[in-house]
């Protein structure tokens, strides 16, 4: 299941980089973006270990198995996180009422007051494979992205973290992309609350930067 989570993240990062005008090349084992790569996105993603990698000009790497020491190439370890996964919820009768799924430019502007990033285009909500959610009541927002196999969760922002928030995220994502396992990665307090909400950790990843 970890490879499925990695593939979803490969596809999401590729999408955002290409929407920002980057050229992305992908092999079976790694992924590389060139051009004006958004600040919070990697220039290279590595899927498997024991590869001979050309790191020329690469300033940021997501090591999807946390199996490399890129310090020998002059990079600095930024953080380590855990891939997470859980089954979707099949019961769609009780969706949380205090959340908005973005369908208009006005709602998108509201969403971006919660998700403070300049990497995402304002029209992202128009895509059928992306859902932007926010809750005024909970002062929270997140993104769900489907690559047709799994639903990736990202950009979770909230003033607090508890099982209720994760339960809302699980129910909303399961309703909009039914039947797809939910995947992503977290660390720190968000990882702890995700595990309490029924996610399993399925292996580490590491991010390196110059």
Rosetta silent file (secondary structure, phi, psi, omega in degrees, C-alpha in Angstrom):
SEQUENCE: XXXXXXXXXXXXXXXXXXXXXXXXXXXXXXXXXXXXXXXXXXXXXXXXXXXXXXXXXXXXXXXXXXXXXXXXXXXXXXXXXXXXXXXXXXXXXXXXXXXXXXXXXXXXXXXXXXXXXXXXXXXXXXXXXXXXXXXXXXXXXXXXXXXXXXXXXXXXXXXXXXXXXXXXXXXXXXXXXXXXXXXXXXXXXXXXXXXXXXXXXXXXXXXXXX
SCORE:     score description
SCORE:     0.000 S_00000001
   1 L     0.000  -24.435  179.900    0.000    0.000    0.000 S_00000001
   2 H   -62.691  -38.961  179.604    2.964    2.323    0.514 S_00000001
   3 H   -64.281  -32.693  176.932    3.684    2.339   -3.222 S_00000001
   4 H   -67.724  -39.657  176.796    0.080    3.377   -3.867 S_00000001
   5 H   -65.224  -41.816  178.151    0.476    6.276   -1.421 S_00000001
   6 H   -62.634  -42.496 -179.106    3.752    7.243   -3.072 S_00000001
   7 H   -63.286  -39.636  177.161    2.160    7.140   -6.527 S_00000001
   8 H   -60.494  -43.062  179.854   -0.642    9.443   -5.426 S_00000001
   9 H   -69.331  -37.154  171.913    1.926   11.919   -4.128 S_00000001
  10 H   -53.774  -50.425 -174.783    3.959   11.553   -7.333 S_00000001
  11 H   -66.847  -40.210  179.220    0.847   12.399   -9.334 S_00000001
  12 H   -64.838  -48.690 -179.314   -0.184   15.324   -7.098 S_00000001
  13 H   -63.566  -38.064  176.638    3.248   16.935   -7.110 S_00000001
  14 H   -60.954  -45.886 -179.435    3.478   16.434  -10.866 S_00000001
  15 H   -58.116  -49.837 -176.415    0.109   18.109  -11.338 S_00000001
  16 H   -67.085  -40.506  178.332    0.995   21.178   -9.268 S_00000001
  17 H   -62.941  -43.738 -179.972    4.428   21.535  -10.848 S_00000001
  18 H   -67.042  -35.721  176.564    2.985   21.305  -14.361 S_00000001
  19 H   -66.105  -22.057  176.059    0.261   23.823  -13.496 S_00000001
  20 L   -94.516   12.487  173.491    3.115   26.143  -12.496 S_00000001
  21 L    88.229    9.965 -179.495    4.773   25.679  -15.899 S_00000001
  22 L   -81.743  158.150  170.831    7.394   23.077  -14.959 S_00000001
  23 E  -101.529  128.161 -176.531    8.535   20.172  -17.101 S_00000001
  24 E  -119.194  128.979  173.997    8.295   16.841  -15.289 S_00000001
  25 E  -116.615  138.601 -176.062    9.992   13.621  -16.313 S_00000001
  26 E  -132.606  135.510  172.263    9.171   10.362  -14.573 S_00000001
  27 L  -114.644 -177.180  178.912   10.751    6.923  -14.626 S_00000001
  28 L   -63.340  -28.314 -171.976    9.735    3.780  -12.774 S_00000001
  29 L  -109.524  -20.627  179.648   11.980    4.766   -9.866 S_00000001
  30 E  -154.426  172.906 -171.117   12.069    8.555   -9.690 S_00000001
  31 E  -140.675  137.385 -177.485   10.512   11.832  -10.778 S_00000001
  32 E  -140.617  134.600  178.605   12.197   15.145  -11.617 S_00000001
  33 E  -113.760  138.646  175.147   10.844   18.631  -12.233 S_00000001
  34 E  -126.700  154.023 -176.657   12.666   21.436  -14.005 S_00000001
  35 L   111.003 -152.881 -177.690   11.712   25.063  -14.375 S_00000001
  36 L   -85.822   77.036 -176.947   10.123   27.315  -11.771 S_00000001
  37 L   -69.345  130.114  179.740    9.338   24.605   -9.205 S_00000001
  38 L   -55.856  145.641 -172.920    6.983   25.893   -6.464 S_00000001
  39 L   -56.630  -34.417 -175.634    8.814   26.486   -3.153 S_00000001
  40 L   -94.082   12.514 -178.511    6.981   23.784   -1.179 S_00000001
  41 L  -119.640  147.851 -176.485    7.375   21.093   -3.832 S_00000001
  42 L   -77.531  149.990  172.137   10.367   18.835   -4.513 S_00000001
  43 L   -82.702  -21.537  176.408   12.537   19.062   -7.587 S_00000001
  44 E  -142.694  139.535  171.401   13.084   15.304   -7.331 S_00000001
  45 E  -122.173  133.763 -177.104   11.099   12.433   -5.826 S_00000001
  46 E  -116.084  122.545 -174.095   12.757    9.039   -5.353 S_00000001
  47 L   -87.317  -34.302 -174.968   10.513    5.985   -5.144 S_00000001
  48 L  -132.894  165.847 -175.221   13.011    3.201   -4.385 S_00000001
  49 L   -94.257  173.734  176.118   16.419    2.817   -2.799 S_00000001
  50 L    60.400   44.510  174.623   19.851    1.911   -4.168 S_00000001
  51 L  -106.842  152.203  169.572   19.635    4.075   -7.273 S_00000001
  52 L   -92.836  110.117 -172.044   22.387    5.985   -9.004 S_00000001
  53 L  -110.244  138.668  173.138   20.910    9.467   -9.134 S_00000001
  54 L   -90.508  106.179 -176.487   22.041   12.517  -11.065 S_00000001
  55 L   -98.011   15.466 -179.221   21.609   15.317   -8.532 S_00000001
  56 L   -58.641  120.798  177.482   23.064   18.046  -10.729 S_00000001
  57 L    76.086    2.852 -177.515   21.186   21.272  -10.042 S_00000001
  58 L   -87.211  125.406 -176.945   18.713   19.564   -7.682 S_00000001
  59 L  -109.790   -8.753  179.181   17.923   21.657   -4.586 S_00000001
  60 E  -152.339  136.585 -176.124   15.122   19.645   -2.979 S_00000001
  61 E  -136.668  134.830  168.178   14.393   15.919   -2.801 S_00000001
  62 E  -104.793  109.867  178.126   11.582   13.848   -1.354 S_00000001
  63 E   -88.906  102.943 -168.375   13.026   10.435   -0.514 S_00000001
  64 L   -73.785   -5.784  175.685    9.867    8.341   -0.429 S_00000001
  65 L  -122.143    3.583 -179.788   11.475    5.486    1.513 S_00000001
  66 L    50.006   46.451 -174.996   13.798    7.523    3.784 S_00000001
  67 L  -118.272    6.033 -178.823   16.686    5.317    2.698 S_00000001
  68 L  -114.992  152.763  169.661   19.230    7.843    1.395 S_00000001
  69 L  -113.187   95.895 -177.211   21.766   10.094    3.046 S_00000001
  70 H   -85.590    4.075  177.547   21.851   13.107    0.768 S_00000001
  71 H   -64.020  -27.334  179.062   24.136   15.055    3.103 S_00000001
  72 H   -68.832  -16.807  175.986   27.065   13.741    1.060 S_00000001
  73 H   -98.325    8.637  177.057   25.613   15.734   -1.854 S_00000001
  74 L    88.130   10.724  179.069   25.451   18.893    0.257 S_00000001
  75 L   -93.622  158.752  179.823   21.749   18.719    1.140 S_00000001
  76 E  -113.166  134.476  178.328   20.258   19.230    4.609 S_00000001
  77 E   -68.745  124.839 -178.603   17.638   16.960    6.143 S_00000001
  78 E   -92.916  -52.761  176.112   14.432   18.990    6.627 S_00000001
  79 E  -163.405  161.256  171.066   12.051   16.453    8.183 S_00000001
  80 E  -117.745  139.196  179.878   11.004   12.820    8.296 S_00000001
  81 E  -134.398  177.928  179.261    7.328   11.846    8.149 S_00000001
  82 E  -119.579  131.215  168.819    5.203    8.702    7.898 S_00000001
  83 E   -64.497  140.378  179.250    3.054    7.618    5.001 S_00000001
  84 E  -128.834  153.574  179.617   -0.478    6.942    6.258 S_00000001
  85 E  -152.026  150.105  170.632   -3.427    5.003    4.870 S_00000001
  86 E  -157.159  156.014  176.786   -6.909    3.948    5.916 S_00000001
  87 L   -67.622  155.784  174.867   -9.982    2.478    4.213 S_00000001
  88 L   -72.883  162.999  172.379  -12.733    4.852    3.106 S_00000001
  89 L   -90.547  128.655 -176.379  -15.992    5.132    5.001 S_00000001
  90 L   -88.921  -22.366 -179.844  -18.798    3.548    3.030 S_00000001
  91 L   -81.946  112.156 -175.888  -21.695    5.051    5.034 S_00000001
  92 L  -104.407   14.624 -173.010  -22.436    8.437    3.427 S_00000001
  93 L   -76.288  -27.081 -171.058  -25.592    9.296    5.369 S_00000001
  94 L  -121.459   70.059  177.523  -24.080   11.594    7.977 S_00000001
  95 L   -79.135  141.959 -179.473  -21.755   14.085    6.312 S_00000001
  96 L   -62.517  129.463 -172.742  -20.575   16.945    8.546 S_00000001
  97 L   -81.302  -14.498 -171.610  -22.759   19.991    7.779 S_00000001
  98 L   -93.399   15.963  179.177  -20.313   22.758    8.689 S_00000001
  99 L  -110.694  147.788  176.248  -17.945   22.185    5.745 S_00000001
 100 E  -115.345  131.492  169.257  -17.988   23.820    2.302 S_00000001
 101 E   -96.378  126.972 -170.760  -16.656   22.166   -0.838 S_00000001
 102 L   -69.251  126.483  176.855  -15.375   24.923   -3.101 S_00000001
 103 L  -132.100   -3.993 -179.025  -17.354   25.409   -6.314 S_00000001
 104 L  -134.062  163.818  177.676  -17.002   29.154   -6.964 S_00000001
 105 H   -64.087  -34.816  178.693  -14.233   31.739   -7.154 S_00000001
 106 H   -65.410  -42.819  177.311  -15.637   33.438   -4.064 S_00000001
 107 H   -67.112  -35.625  176.984  -15.448   30.202   -2.081 S_00000001
 108 H   -61.848  -41.900  178.184  -11.927   29.596   -3.424 S_00000001
 109 H   -61.679  -39.034  176.980  -10.853   32.993   -2.087 S_00000001
 110 H   -66.025  -42.748  178.397  -12.270   32.041    1.311 S_00000001
 111 H   -56.309  -43.816 -176.031  -10.500   28.687    1.182 S_00000001
 112 H   -73.955   -5.918  169.544   -7.149   30.352    0.559 S_00000001
 113 H   -77.421  -21.821  175.763   -7.538   32.413    3.729 S_00000001
 114 H   -89.865  -43.209 -178.156   -7.175   29.100    5.588 S_00000001
 115 L   -97.371   95.306 -174.822   -4.572   27.499    3.313 S_00000001
 116 L   -83.880   90.540  178.758   -1.833   30.107    3.120 S_00000001
 117 L  -148.282  147.826  176.511    0.059   29.091   -0.012 S_00000001
 118 L  -109.843   10.750 -176.503    0.928   30.734   -3.308 S_00000001
 119 L   -87.714  -16.555 -172.348    1.707   27.432   -5.043 S_00000001
 120 L  -105.817  133.152  179.183   -1.859   26.524   -5.995 S_00000001
 121 L   -68.518  148.508 -178.490   -3.792   28.143   -8.851 S_00000001
 122 L   -62.584  -24.005 -176.418   -7.032   29.924   -7.961 S_00000001
 123 L   -95.171   13.807 -177.776   -8.921   27.734  -10.443 S_00000001
 124 H   -57.631  -31.885 -177.172   -7.798   24.430   -8.918 S_00000001
 125 H   -64.751  -17.236 -178.288  -11.340   23.787   -7.685 S_00000001
 126 H   -75.037  -14.447 -179.020  -12.531   23.456  -11.295 S_00000001
 127 L   -76.347  142.360 -179.552  -10.721   20.127  -11.712 S_00000001
 128 L   -77.294  -15.521 -179.068  -12.773   16.974  -11.309 S_00000001
 129 L   -98.059    6.854 -178.466   -9.924   15.166   -9.531 S_00000001
 130 E  -129.856  139.021  171.054   -9.498   17.806   -6.801 S_00000001
 131 E  -127.620  132.851  174.662  -11.731   18.919   -3.933 S_00000001
 132 E  -108.281  125.725 -177.713  -11.023   21.932   -1.733 S_00000001
 133 E  -121.494  144.957  170.112  -12.787   21.913    1.637 S_00000001
 134 E  -149.044  156.082  177.844  -13.036   24.465    4.420 S_00000001
 135 E  -130.541  115.616  174.853  -15.002   24.956    7.637 S_00000001
 136 L   -64.780  -38.440 -177.661  -15.598   28.424    9.064 S_00000001
 137 L   -62.938  -42.479 -177.903  -16.803   26.871   12.311 S_00000001
 138 L   -94.332   -2.765 -177.732  -13.635   24.821   12.789 S_00000001
 139 L    51.819   51.873 -173.035  -11.307   27.348   11.123 S_00000001
 140 E  -139.570  159.696  175.649   -9.928   24.491    9.062 S_00000001
 141 E  -157.441  159.632  174.985   -9.273   23.454    5.485 S_00000001
 142 E  -163.120  169.388  179.069   -7.780   20.634    3.461 S_00000001
 143 E  -121.541  138.302  171.155   -7.387   19.258   -0.067 S_00000001
 144 E  -117.588  131.943 -178.738   -8.397   15.848   -1.413 S_00000001
 145 E  -129.814  128.038  178.647   -6.876   14.652   -4.693 S_00000001
 146 E  -108.357  128.470  172.168   -7.819   11.474   -6.562 S_00000001
 147 L   -99.633   14.665  179.641   -5.536    9.829   -9.090 S_00000001
 148 L    92.970  -14.701 -179.780   -8.252    7.257   -9.811 S_00000001
 149 L  -117.228  -41.871  179.609   -6.798    4.683   -7.423 S_00000001
 150 E  -137.205  164.056  175.699   -6.406    6.458   -4.086 S_00000001
 151 E  -112.084  117.013 -179.539   -7.402    9.771   -2.533 S_00000001
 152 E   -91.035  133.687  179.552   -4.500   11.856   -1.255 S_00000001
 153 E  -106.384  134.114 -178.150   -5.070   14.248    1.656 S_00000001
 154 E  -154.905  171.651  175.595   -2.908   17.334    2.014 S_00000001
 155 E    58.203   31.433  177.291   -2.705   20.955    3.181 S_00000001
 156 E   -67.228  120.823 -179.638   -4.575   20.188    6.388 S_00000001
 157 E  -131.230  129.541  179.457   -4.756   23.433    8.333 S_00000001
 158 E  -160.377  153.584  175.409   -6.548   23.954   11.647 S_00000001
 159 L   -73.759  -16.224  179.218   -6.214   25.816   14.912 S_00000001
 160 L  -150.078  161.387 -179.872   -6.566   22.487   16.706 S_00000001
 161 L  -128.926  126.177  173.964   -6.269   18.796   15.959 S_00000001
 162 L  -153.935  178.319 -176.518   -8.533   16.088   17.290 S_00000001
 163 H   -66.282  -29.393  179.701  -10.341   12.950   16.185 S_00000001
 164 H   -63.454  -42.455  179.796  -13.458   14.910   15.228 S_00000001
 165 H   -62.201  -47.108  178.389  -11.522   16.905   12.641 S_00000001
 166 H   -63.312  -36.921  178.212  -10.000   13.768   11.140 S_00000001
 167 H   -61.759  -41.648  176.692  -13.407   12.073   11.180 S_00000001
 168 H   -61.321  -45.889 -179.508  -14.829   14.963    9.146 S_00000001
 169 H   -59.970  -43.870 -179.442  -11.942   14.753    6.680 S_00000001
 170 H   -63.258  -45.507 -177.334  -12.405   10.995    6.279 S_00000001
 171 H   -66.909  -43.703 -179.166  -16.165   11.273    5.727 S_00000001
 172 H   -65.261  -46.187 -178.369  -15.952   14.138    3.243 S_00000001
 173 H   -65.073  -40.061  179.540  -13.154   12.576    1.210 S_00000001
 174 H   -65.558  -34.526 -179.695  -14.874    9.188    1.160 S_00000001
 175 H   -71.982  -37.641 -175.773  -18.102   10.761   -0.072 S_00000001
 176 H   -84.126  -26.357  175.800  -16.517   12.709   -2.914 S_00000001
 177 L  -129.808   71.244 -170.194  -14.190    9.918   -4.072 S_00000001
 178 L   -63.026  141.635  173.668  -16.101    6.804   -2.992 S_00000001
 179 L    83.853   -4.520 -176.599  -14.371    3.483   -2.568 S_00000001
 180 L   -97.039  132.822  173.460  -10.809    4.819   -2.710 S_00000001
 181 E   -57.447  147.460  179.912   -8.325    4.290    0.146 S_00000001
 182 E   -97.861  130.569 -175.825   -7.242    7.524    1.817 S_00000001
 183 E  -134.024  166.847  177.427   -3.507    8.226    1.799 S_00000001
 184 E   167.198 -162.916  172.116   -1.065   10.961    2.712 S_00000001
 185 E  -147.920  147.598 -179.563    1.788   11.654    5.067 S_00000001
 186 E  -147.047  165.963  172.116    2.078   13.374    8.427 S_00000001
 187 L  -149.579  167.420  178.028    4.484   13.898   11.300 S_00000001
 188 H    65.984 -144.249 -176.149    4.346   15.281   14.825 S_00000001
 189 H   -62.424  -35.310 -179.440    0.968   15.969   16.425 S_00000001
 190 H   -67.214  -32.575  174.691   -0.917   15.565   13.141 S_00000001
 191 H   -66.551  -43.504 -178.919    0.495   12.050   12.773 S_00000001
 192 H   -60.415  -47.119 -178.550   -0.570   11.169   16.313 S_00000001
 193 H   -70.458  -31.437  176.251   -4.149   12.340   15.787 S_00000001
 194 H   -64.394  -42.507  178.177   -4.324   10.651   12.367 S_00000001
 195 H   -66.038  -37.693  176.662   -3.348    7.326   13.922 S_00000001
 196 H   -64.890  -26.283 -179.163   -5.919    7.855   16.675 S_00000001
 197 L   -88.655    4.850  173.466   -8.519    8.409   13.936 S_00000001
 198 L   107.790    3.128  174.323   -7.832    5.015   12.354 S_00000001
 199 L   -78.511  152.841  172.911   -4.994    5.613    9.908 S_00000001
 200 E  -108.434  141.106  172.297   -2.081    3.177    9.759 S_00000001
 201 E   -89.075  134.009 -169.692    1.512    4.316    9.298 S_00000001
 202 E  -125.311   23.165  176.186    3.107    2.351    6.482 S_00000001
 203 E   128.733  156.043 -174.077    6.669    3.579    6.325 S_00000001
 204 E   -89.868  162.261  167.637    8.792    6.710    6.436 S_00000001
 205 E  -136.772  160.929  179.136    9.762    9.386    3.947 S_00000001
 206 E  -138.360  145.538  178.656   12.340   12.139    4.244 S_00000001
 207 E  -116.078  133.039 -178.490   12.681   15.586    2.685 S_00000001
 208 E  -124.690  143.021  178.364   16.068   17.128    1.921 S_00000001
 209 E  -139.656  159.846  169.994   16.891   20.664    0.773 S_00000001
 210 L   -82.811    0.000    0.000   19.887   22.841   -0.058 S_00000001
